[in-house]
mmCIF file of C-alpha atoms and ligand atoms in Angstrom:
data_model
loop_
_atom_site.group_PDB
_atom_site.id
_atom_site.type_symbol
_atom_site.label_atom_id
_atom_site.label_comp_id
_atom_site.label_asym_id
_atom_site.label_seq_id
_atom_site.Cartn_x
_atom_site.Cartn_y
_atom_site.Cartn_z
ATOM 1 C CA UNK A 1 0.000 0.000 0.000
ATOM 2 C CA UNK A 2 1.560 3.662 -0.973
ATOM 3 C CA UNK A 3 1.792 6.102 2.114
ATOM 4 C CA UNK A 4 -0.737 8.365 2.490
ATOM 5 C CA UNK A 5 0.070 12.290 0.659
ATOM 6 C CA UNK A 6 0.416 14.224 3.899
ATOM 7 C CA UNK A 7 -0.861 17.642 3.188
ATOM 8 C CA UNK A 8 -1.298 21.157 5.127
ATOM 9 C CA UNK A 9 -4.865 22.932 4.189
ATOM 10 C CA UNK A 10 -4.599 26.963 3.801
ATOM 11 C CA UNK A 11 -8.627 28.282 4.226
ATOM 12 C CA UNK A 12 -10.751 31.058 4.662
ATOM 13 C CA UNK A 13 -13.759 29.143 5.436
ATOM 14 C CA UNK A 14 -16.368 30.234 3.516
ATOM 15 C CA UNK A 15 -19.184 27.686 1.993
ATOM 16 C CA UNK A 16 -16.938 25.475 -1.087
ATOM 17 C CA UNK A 17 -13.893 25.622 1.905
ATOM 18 C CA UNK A 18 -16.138 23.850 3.727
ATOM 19 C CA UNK A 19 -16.511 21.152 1.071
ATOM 20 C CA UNK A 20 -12.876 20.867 0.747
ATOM 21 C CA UNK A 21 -12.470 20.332 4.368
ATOM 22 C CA UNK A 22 -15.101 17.308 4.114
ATOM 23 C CA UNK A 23 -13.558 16.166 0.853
ATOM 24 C CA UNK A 24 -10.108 16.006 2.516
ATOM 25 C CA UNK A 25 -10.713 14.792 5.470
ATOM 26 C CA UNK A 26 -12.518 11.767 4.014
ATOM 27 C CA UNK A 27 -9.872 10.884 1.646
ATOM 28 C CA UNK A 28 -8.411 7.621 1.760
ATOM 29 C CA UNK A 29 -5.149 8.649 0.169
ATOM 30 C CA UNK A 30 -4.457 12.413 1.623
ATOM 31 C CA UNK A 31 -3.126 12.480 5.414
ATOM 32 C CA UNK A 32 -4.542 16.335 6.629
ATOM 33 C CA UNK A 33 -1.116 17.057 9.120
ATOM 34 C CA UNK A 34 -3.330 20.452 9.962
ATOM 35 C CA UNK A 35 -5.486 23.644 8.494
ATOM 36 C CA UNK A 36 -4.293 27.096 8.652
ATOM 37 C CA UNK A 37 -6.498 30.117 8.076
ATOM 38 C CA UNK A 38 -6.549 32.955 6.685
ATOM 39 C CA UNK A 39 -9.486 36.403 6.403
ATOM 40 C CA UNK A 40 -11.186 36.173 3.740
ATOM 41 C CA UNK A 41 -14.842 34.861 3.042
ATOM 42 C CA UNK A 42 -14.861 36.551 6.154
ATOM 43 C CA UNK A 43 -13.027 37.869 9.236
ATOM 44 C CA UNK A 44 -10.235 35.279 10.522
ATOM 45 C CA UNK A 45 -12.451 34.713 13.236
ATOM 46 C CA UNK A 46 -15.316 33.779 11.578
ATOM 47 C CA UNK A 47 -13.408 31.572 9.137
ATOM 48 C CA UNK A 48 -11.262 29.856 11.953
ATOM 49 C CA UNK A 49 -14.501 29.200 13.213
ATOM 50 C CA UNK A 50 -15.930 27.716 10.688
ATOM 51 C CA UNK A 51 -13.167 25.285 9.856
ATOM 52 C CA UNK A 52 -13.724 24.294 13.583
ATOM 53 C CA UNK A 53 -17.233 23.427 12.789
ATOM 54 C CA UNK A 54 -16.433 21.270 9.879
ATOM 55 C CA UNK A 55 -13.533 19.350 11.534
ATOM 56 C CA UNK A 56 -15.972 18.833 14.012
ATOM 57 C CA UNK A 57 -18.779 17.489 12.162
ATOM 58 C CA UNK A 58 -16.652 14.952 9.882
ATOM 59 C CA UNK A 59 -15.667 13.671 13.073
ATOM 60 C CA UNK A 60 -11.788 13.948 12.912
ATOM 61 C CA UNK A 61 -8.725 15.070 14.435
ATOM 62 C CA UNK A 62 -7.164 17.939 13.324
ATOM 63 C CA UNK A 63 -5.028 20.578 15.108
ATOM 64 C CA UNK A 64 -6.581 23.972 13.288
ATOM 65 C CA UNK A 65 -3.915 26.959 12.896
ATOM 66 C CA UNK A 66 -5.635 30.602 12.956
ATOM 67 C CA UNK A 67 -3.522 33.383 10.429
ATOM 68 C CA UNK A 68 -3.302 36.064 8.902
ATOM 69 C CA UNK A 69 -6.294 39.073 9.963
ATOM 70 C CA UNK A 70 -5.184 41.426 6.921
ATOM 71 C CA UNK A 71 -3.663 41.374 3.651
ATOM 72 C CA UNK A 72 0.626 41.633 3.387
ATOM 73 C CA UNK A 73 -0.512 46.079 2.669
ATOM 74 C CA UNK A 74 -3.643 47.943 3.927
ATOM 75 C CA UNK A 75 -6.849 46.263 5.675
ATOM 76 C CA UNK A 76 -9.038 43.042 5.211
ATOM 77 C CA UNK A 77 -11.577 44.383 3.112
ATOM 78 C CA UNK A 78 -14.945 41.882 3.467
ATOM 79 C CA UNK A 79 -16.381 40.968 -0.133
ATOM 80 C CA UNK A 80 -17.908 37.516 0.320
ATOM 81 C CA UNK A 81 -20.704 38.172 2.317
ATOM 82 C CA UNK A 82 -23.141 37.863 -0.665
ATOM 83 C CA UNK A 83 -21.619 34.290 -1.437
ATOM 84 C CA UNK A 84 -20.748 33.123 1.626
ATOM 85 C CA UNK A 85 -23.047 35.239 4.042
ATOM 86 C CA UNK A 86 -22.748 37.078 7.249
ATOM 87 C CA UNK A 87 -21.261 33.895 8.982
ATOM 88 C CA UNK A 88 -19.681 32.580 5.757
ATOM 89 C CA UNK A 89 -21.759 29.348 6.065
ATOM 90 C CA UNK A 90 -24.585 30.784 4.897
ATOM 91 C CA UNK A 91 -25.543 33.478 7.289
ATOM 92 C CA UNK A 92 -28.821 31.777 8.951
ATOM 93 C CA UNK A 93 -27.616 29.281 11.629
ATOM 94 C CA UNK A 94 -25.029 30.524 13.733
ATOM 95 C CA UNK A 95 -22.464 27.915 14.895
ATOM 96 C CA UNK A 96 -20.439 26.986 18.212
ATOM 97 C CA UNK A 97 -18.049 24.451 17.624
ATOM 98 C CA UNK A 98 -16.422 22.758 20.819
ATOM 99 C CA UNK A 99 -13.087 22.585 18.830
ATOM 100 C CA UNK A 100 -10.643 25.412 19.955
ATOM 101 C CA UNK A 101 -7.963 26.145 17.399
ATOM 102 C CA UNK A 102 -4.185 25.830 18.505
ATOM 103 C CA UNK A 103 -2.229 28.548 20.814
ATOM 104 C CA UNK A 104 0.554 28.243 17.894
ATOM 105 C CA UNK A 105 0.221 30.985 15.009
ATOM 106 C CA UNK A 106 -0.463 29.357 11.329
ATOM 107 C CA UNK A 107 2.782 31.290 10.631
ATOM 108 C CA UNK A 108 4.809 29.223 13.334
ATOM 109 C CA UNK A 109 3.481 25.940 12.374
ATOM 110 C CA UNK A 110 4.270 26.009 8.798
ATOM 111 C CA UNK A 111 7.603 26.927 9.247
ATOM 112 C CA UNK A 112 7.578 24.263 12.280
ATOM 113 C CA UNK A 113 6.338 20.972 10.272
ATOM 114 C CA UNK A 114 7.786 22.152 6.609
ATOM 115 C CA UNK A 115 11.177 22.163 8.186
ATOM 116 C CA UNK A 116 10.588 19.205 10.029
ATOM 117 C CA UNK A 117 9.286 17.268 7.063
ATOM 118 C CA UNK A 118 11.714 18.595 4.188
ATOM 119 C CA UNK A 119 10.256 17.911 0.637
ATOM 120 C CA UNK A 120 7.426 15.998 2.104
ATOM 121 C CA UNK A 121 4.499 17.912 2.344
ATOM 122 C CA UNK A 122 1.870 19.492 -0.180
ATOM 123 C CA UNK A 123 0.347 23.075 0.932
ATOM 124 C CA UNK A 124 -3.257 23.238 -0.456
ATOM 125 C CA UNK A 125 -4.859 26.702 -0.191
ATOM 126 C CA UNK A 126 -8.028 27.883 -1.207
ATOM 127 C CA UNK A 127 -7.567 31.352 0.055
ATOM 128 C CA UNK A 128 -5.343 34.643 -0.278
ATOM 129 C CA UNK A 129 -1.929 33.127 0.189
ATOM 130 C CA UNK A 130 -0.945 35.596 2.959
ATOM 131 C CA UNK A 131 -0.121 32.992 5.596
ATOM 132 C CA UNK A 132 2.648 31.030 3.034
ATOM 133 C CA UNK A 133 3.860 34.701 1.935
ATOM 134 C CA UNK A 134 4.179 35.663 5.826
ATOM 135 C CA UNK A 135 5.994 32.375 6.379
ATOM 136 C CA UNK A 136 8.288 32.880 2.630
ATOM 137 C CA UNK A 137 9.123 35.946 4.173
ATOM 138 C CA UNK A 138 10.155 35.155 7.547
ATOM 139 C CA UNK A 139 11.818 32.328 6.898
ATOM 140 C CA UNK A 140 13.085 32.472 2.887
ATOM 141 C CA UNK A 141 14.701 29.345 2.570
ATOM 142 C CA UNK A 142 11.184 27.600 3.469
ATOM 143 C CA UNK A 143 9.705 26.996 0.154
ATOM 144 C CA UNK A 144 12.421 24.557 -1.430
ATOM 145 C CA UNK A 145 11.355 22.324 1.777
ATOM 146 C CA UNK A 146 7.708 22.667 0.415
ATOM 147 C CA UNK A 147 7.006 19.673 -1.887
ATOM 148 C CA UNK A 148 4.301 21.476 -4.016
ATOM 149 C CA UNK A 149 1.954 24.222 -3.326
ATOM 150 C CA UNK A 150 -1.639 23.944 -5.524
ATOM 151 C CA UNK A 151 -3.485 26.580 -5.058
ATOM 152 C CA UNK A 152 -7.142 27.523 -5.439
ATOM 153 C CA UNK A 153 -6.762 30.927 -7.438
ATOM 154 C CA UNK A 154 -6.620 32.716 -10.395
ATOM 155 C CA UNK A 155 -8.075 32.992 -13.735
ATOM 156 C CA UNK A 156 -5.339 32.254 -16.404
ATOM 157 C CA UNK A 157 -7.306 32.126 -19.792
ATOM 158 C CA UNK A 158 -10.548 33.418 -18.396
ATOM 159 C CA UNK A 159 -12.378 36.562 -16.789
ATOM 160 C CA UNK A 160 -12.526 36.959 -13.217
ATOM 161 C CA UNK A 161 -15.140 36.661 -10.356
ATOM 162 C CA UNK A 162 -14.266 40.354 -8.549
ATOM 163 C CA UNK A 163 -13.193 42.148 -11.105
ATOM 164 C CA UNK A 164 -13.124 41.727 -14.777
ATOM 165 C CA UNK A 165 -10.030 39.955 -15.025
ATOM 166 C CA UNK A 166 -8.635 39.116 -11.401
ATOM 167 C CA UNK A 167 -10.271 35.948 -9.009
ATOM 168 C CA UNK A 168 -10.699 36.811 -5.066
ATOM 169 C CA UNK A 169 -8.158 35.156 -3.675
ATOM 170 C CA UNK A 170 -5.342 36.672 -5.772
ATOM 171 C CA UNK A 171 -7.556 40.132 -5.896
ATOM 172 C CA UNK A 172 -7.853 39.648 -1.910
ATOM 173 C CA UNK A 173 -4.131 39.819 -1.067
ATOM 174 C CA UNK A 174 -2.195 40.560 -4.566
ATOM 175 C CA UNK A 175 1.232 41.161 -2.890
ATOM 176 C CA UNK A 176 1.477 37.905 -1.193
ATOM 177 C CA UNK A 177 0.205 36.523 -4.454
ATOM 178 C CA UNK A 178 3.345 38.372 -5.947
ATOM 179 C CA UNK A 179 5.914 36.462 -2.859
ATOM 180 C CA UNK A 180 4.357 33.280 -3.465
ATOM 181 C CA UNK A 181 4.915 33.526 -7.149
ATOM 182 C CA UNK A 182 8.323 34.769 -7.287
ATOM 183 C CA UNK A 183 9.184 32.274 -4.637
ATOM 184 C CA UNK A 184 10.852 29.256 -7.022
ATOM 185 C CA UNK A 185 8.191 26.720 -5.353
ATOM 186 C CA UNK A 186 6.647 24.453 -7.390
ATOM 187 C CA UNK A 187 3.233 26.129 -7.967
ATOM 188 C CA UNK A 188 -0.275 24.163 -9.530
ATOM 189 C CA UNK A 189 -2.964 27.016 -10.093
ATOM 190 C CA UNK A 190 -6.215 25.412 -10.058
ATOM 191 C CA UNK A 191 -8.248 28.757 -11.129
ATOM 192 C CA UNK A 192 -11.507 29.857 -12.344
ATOM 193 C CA UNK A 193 -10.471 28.216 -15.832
ATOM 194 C CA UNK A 194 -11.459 24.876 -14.051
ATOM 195 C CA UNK A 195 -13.506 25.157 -11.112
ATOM 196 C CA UNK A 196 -16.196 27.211 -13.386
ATOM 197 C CA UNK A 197 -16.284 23.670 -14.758
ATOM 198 C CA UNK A 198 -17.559 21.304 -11.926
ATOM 199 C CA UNK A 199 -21.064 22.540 -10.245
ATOM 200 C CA UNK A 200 -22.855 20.807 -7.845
ATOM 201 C CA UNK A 201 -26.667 21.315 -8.714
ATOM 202 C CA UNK A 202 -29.816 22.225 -6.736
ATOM 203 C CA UNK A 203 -31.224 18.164 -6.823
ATOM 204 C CA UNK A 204 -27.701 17.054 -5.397
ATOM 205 C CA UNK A 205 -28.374 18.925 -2.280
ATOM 206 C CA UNK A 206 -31.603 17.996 -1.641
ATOM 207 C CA UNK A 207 -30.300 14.251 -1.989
ATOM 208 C CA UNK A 208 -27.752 14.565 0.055
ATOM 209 C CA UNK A 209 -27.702 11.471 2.713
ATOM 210 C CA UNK A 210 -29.301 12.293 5.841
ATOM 211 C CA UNK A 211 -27.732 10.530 8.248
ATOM 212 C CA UNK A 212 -23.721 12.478 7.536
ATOM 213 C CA UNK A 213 -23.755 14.525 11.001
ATOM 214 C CA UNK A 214 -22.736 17.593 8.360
ATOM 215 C CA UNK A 215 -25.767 17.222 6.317
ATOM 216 C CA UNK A 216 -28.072 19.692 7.985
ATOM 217 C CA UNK A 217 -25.309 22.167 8.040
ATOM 218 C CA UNK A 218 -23.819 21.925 4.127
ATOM 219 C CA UNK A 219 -27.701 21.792 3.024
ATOM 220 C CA UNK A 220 -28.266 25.157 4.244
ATOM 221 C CA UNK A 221 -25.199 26.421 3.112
ATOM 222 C CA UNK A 222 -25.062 25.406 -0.479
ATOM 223 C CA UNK A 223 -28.653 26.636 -0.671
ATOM 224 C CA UNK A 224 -27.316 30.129 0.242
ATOM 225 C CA UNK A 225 -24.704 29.489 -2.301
ATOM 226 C CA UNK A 226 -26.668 28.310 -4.914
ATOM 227 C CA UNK A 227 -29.010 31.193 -4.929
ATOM 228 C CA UNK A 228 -26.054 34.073 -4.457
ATOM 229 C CA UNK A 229 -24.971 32.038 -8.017
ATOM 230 C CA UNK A 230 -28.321 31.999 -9.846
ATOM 231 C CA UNK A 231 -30.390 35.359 -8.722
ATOM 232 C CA UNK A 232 -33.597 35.242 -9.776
ATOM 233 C CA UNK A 233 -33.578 31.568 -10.720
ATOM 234 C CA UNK A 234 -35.980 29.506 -8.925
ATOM 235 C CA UNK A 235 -34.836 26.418 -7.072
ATOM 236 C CA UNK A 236 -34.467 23.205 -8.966
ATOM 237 C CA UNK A 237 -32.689 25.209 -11.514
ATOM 238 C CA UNK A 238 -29.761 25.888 -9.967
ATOM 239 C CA UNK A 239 -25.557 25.447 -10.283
ATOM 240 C CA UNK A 240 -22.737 26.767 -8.682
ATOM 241 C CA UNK A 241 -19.204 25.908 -8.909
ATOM 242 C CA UNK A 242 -17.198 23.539 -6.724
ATOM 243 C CA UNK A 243 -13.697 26.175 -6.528
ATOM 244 C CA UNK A 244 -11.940 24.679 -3.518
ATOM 245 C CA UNK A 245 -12.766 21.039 -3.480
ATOM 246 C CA UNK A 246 -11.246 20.485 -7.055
ATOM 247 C CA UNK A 247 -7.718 22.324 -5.399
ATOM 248 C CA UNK A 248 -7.792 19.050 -3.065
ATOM 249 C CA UNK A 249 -8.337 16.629 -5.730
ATOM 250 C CA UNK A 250 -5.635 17.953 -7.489
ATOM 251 C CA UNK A 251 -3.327 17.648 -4.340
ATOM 252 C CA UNK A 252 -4.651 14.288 -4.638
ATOM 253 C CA UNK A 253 -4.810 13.148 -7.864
ATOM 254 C CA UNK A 254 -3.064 15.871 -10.153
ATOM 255 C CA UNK A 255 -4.128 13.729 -13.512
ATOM 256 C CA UNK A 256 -7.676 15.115 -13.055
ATOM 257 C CA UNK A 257 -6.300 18.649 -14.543
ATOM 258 C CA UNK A 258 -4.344 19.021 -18.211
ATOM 259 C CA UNK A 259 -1.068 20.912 -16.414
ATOM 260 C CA UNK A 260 0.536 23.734 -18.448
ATOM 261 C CA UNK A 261 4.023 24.961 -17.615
ATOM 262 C CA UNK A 262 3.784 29.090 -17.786
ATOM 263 C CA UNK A 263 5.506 32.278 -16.835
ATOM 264 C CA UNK A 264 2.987 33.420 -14.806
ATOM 265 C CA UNK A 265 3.186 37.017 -12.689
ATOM 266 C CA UNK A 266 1.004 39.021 -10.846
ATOM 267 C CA UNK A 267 -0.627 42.462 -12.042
ATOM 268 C CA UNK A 268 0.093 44.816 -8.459
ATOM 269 C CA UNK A 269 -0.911 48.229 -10.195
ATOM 270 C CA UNK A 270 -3.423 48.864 -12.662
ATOM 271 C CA UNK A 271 -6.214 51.405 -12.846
ATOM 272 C CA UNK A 272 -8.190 48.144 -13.893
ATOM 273 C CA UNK A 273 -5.757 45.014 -13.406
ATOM 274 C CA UNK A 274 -4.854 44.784 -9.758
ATOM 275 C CA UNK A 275 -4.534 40.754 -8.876
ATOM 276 C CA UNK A 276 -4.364 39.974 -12.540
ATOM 277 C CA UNK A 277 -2.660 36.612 -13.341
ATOM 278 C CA UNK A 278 -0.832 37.344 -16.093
ATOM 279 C CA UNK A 279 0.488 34.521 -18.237
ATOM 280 C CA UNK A 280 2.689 34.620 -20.974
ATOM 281 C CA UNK A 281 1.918 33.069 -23.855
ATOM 282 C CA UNK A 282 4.423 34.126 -26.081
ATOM 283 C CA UNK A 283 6.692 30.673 -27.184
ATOM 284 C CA UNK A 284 9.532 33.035 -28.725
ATOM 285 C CA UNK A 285 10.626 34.537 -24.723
ATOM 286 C CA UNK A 286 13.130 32.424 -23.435
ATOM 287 C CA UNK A 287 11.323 32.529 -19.716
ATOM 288 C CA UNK A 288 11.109 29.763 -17.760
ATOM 289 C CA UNK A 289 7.397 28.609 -16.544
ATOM 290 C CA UNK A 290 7.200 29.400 -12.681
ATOM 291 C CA UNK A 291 3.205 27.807 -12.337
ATOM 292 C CA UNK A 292 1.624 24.835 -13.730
ATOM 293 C CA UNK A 293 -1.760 26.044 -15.209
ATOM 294 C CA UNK A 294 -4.710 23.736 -15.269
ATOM 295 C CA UNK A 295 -5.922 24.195 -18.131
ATOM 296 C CA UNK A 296 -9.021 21.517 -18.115
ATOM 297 C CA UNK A 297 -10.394 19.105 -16.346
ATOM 298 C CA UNK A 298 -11.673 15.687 -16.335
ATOM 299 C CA UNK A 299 -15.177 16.886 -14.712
ATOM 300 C CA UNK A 300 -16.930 13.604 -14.675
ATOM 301 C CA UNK A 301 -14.365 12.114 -12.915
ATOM 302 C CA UNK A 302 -13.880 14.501 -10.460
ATOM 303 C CA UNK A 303 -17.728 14.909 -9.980
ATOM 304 C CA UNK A 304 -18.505 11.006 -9.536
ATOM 305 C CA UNK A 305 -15.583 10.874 -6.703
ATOM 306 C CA UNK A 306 -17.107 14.115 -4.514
ATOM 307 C CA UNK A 307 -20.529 13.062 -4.801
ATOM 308 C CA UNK A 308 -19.871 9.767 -3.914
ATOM 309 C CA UNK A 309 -17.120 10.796 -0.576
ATOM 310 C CA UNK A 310 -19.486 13.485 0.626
ATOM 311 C CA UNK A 311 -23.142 11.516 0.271
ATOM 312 C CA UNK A 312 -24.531 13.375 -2.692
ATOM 313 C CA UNK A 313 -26.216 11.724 -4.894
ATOM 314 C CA UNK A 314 -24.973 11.152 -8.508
ATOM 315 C CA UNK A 315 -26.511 13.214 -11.534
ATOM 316 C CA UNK A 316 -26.746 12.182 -14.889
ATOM 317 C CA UNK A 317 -24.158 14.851 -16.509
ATOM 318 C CA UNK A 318 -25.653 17.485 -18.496
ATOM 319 C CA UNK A 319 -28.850 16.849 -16.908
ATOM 320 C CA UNK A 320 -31.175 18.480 -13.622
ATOM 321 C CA UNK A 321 -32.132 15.490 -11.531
ATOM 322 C CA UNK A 322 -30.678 12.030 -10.023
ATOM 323 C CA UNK A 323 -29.819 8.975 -11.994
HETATM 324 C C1 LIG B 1 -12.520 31.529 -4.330
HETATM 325 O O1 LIG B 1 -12.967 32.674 -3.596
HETATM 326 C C2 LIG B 1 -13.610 32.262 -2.411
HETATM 327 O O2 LIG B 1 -14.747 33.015 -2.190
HETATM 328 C C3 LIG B 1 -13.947 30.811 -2.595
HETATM 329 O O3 LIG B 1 -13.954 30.135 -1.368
HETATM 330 C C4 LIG B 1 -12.848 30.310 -3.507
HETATM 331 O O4 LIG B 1 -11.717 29.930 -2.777
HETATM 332 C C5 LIG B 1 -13.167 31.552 -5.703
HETATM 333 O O5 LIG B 1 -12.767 32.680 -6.423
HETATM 334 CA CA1 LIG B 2 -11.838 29.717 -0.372
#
């Protein structure tokens, strides 16, 4: 039997962070060492809270890190509330997890279990990458200890999500964005070029097996979700996209993604461009790729493993409504 992938989860826990969490947590081949988080679908708080919750409800044990408040310059600006809502879970239910999070900063732990696990272990984060730039930076020799970092971000060959052309978790915190790029770690950018690809649908929720202890909770989330994705449709209609839980199946299993080698930098100016991933295409530079892009996926695949590790039931693709 191969050795479990032991991995270190980056999160601002908003609603598909959630999913991520679940997804990881029930994999049989990913070993979660520990989740770090960052602001972002809300305060740190809130989303250290929320990880709490999920660890919690899939019933494992996992020491949770909280990080980074604000962005490398200025202040934490909230955006997410209208996809996430108030609480980032949806905003209806509010939560008290038993769970306490760890008296050790995110910041001290990474450098703590990267160093003592050289070339070992695989960062996944599906938030601003703050955190690994506030660890890069205290600590510079840190990221040729870091196996691989795949990331949930970006939009390489596509429009964005908060502005026209950058995705929130680059747009949230483009200087660390910039660290983290320049760093010489190996770098897999699941962005919006994929994860706009795999949705989880209105009759997948309602399906959802009743007796996970999460169930309750991820049924009123994705509701939120789904409608903050579809206004105006009415339910039963319904699709929104599955961002972070495709980052962890690409930590998993990386052949679910076509990977690209690119120069890839980030846009930290701009009138119009600010957290731009900017890749360049041009085959005539001499400049060596720094990311591997994924440029498509292998959505069936991926969709038939998260519905069946997380107890939603399978859809006929294309269609609205179970097999
Ligand atoms: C990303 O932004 C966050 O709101 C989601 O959790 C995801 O990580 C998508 O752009
Ligand atoms: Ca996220």
């Amino acid at each position: 039997m191969n050795p479990r992938i032991p991995i270190i989860l980056d999160m601002d826990t908003g609603i598909d962070d959630a999913l991520a969490i679940i997804y990881a947590l029930q994999s049989p081949t990913l070993e979660v060492l520990g989740i770090t988080t960052c602001f972002g679908n809300g305060d740190v708080a809130t989303t250290t809270r929320n990880t709490l919750m999920m660890v919690e409800l899939s019933k494992h044990t996992v020491p949770v890190y909280a990080g980074a408040r604000d962005p490398l310059v200025g202040q934490f600006i909230p955006t997410a509330e209208a996809f996430h809502g108030r609480n980032g879970l949806g905003g209806l239910t509010d939560h008290r997890p038993q769970l306490r999070a760890e008296a050790e900063s995110a910041v001290d732990y990474l450098r703590r279990i990267i160093r003592s696990r050289p070339g070992e272990i695989t960062l996944v984060v599906t938030g601003r990458l703050t955190n690994l730039a506030n660890a890069l930076n205290a600590d510079p020799g840190l990221g040729f200890l870091i196996k691989r970092v795949v990331l949930m971000g970006g939009a390489a060959f596509v429009g964005g999500n908060v502005t026209p052309v950058s995705e929130a978790n680059i747009w949230g915190d483009p200087e660390a964005a910039w660290v983290v790029f320049h760093s010489g770690v190996e770098l897999v950018m699941v962005g919006l070029d994929v994860t706009m690809q795999v949705m989880i649908e209105d009759a997948q929720v309602s399906g959802m097996d009743p007796r996970r202890a999460y169930t309750p909770v991820i049924q009123e989330a994705l509701d939120f979700y789904l409608a903050a994705y579809n206004p105006g449709q009415p339910k039963g209609h319904r699709q929104a996209p599955l961002h972070d839980p495709l980052a962890v199946a690409v930590a998993e299993d990386p052949s679910l993604c076509e990977l690209v080698g690119y120069p890839v930098d980030i846009e930290l100016g701009g009138t119009m461009t600010r957290g731009m991933t900017v890749v360049d295409r041009r085959s005539w530079i001499r400049n060596d790729p720094n990311v591997l892009v994924c440029q498509s996926v292998d959505r069936e695949r991926f969709l038939r493993e998260f519905c069946t590790r997380l107890g939603f039931p399978l859809l006929d693709p294309g269609s609205v409504g179970p097999l």
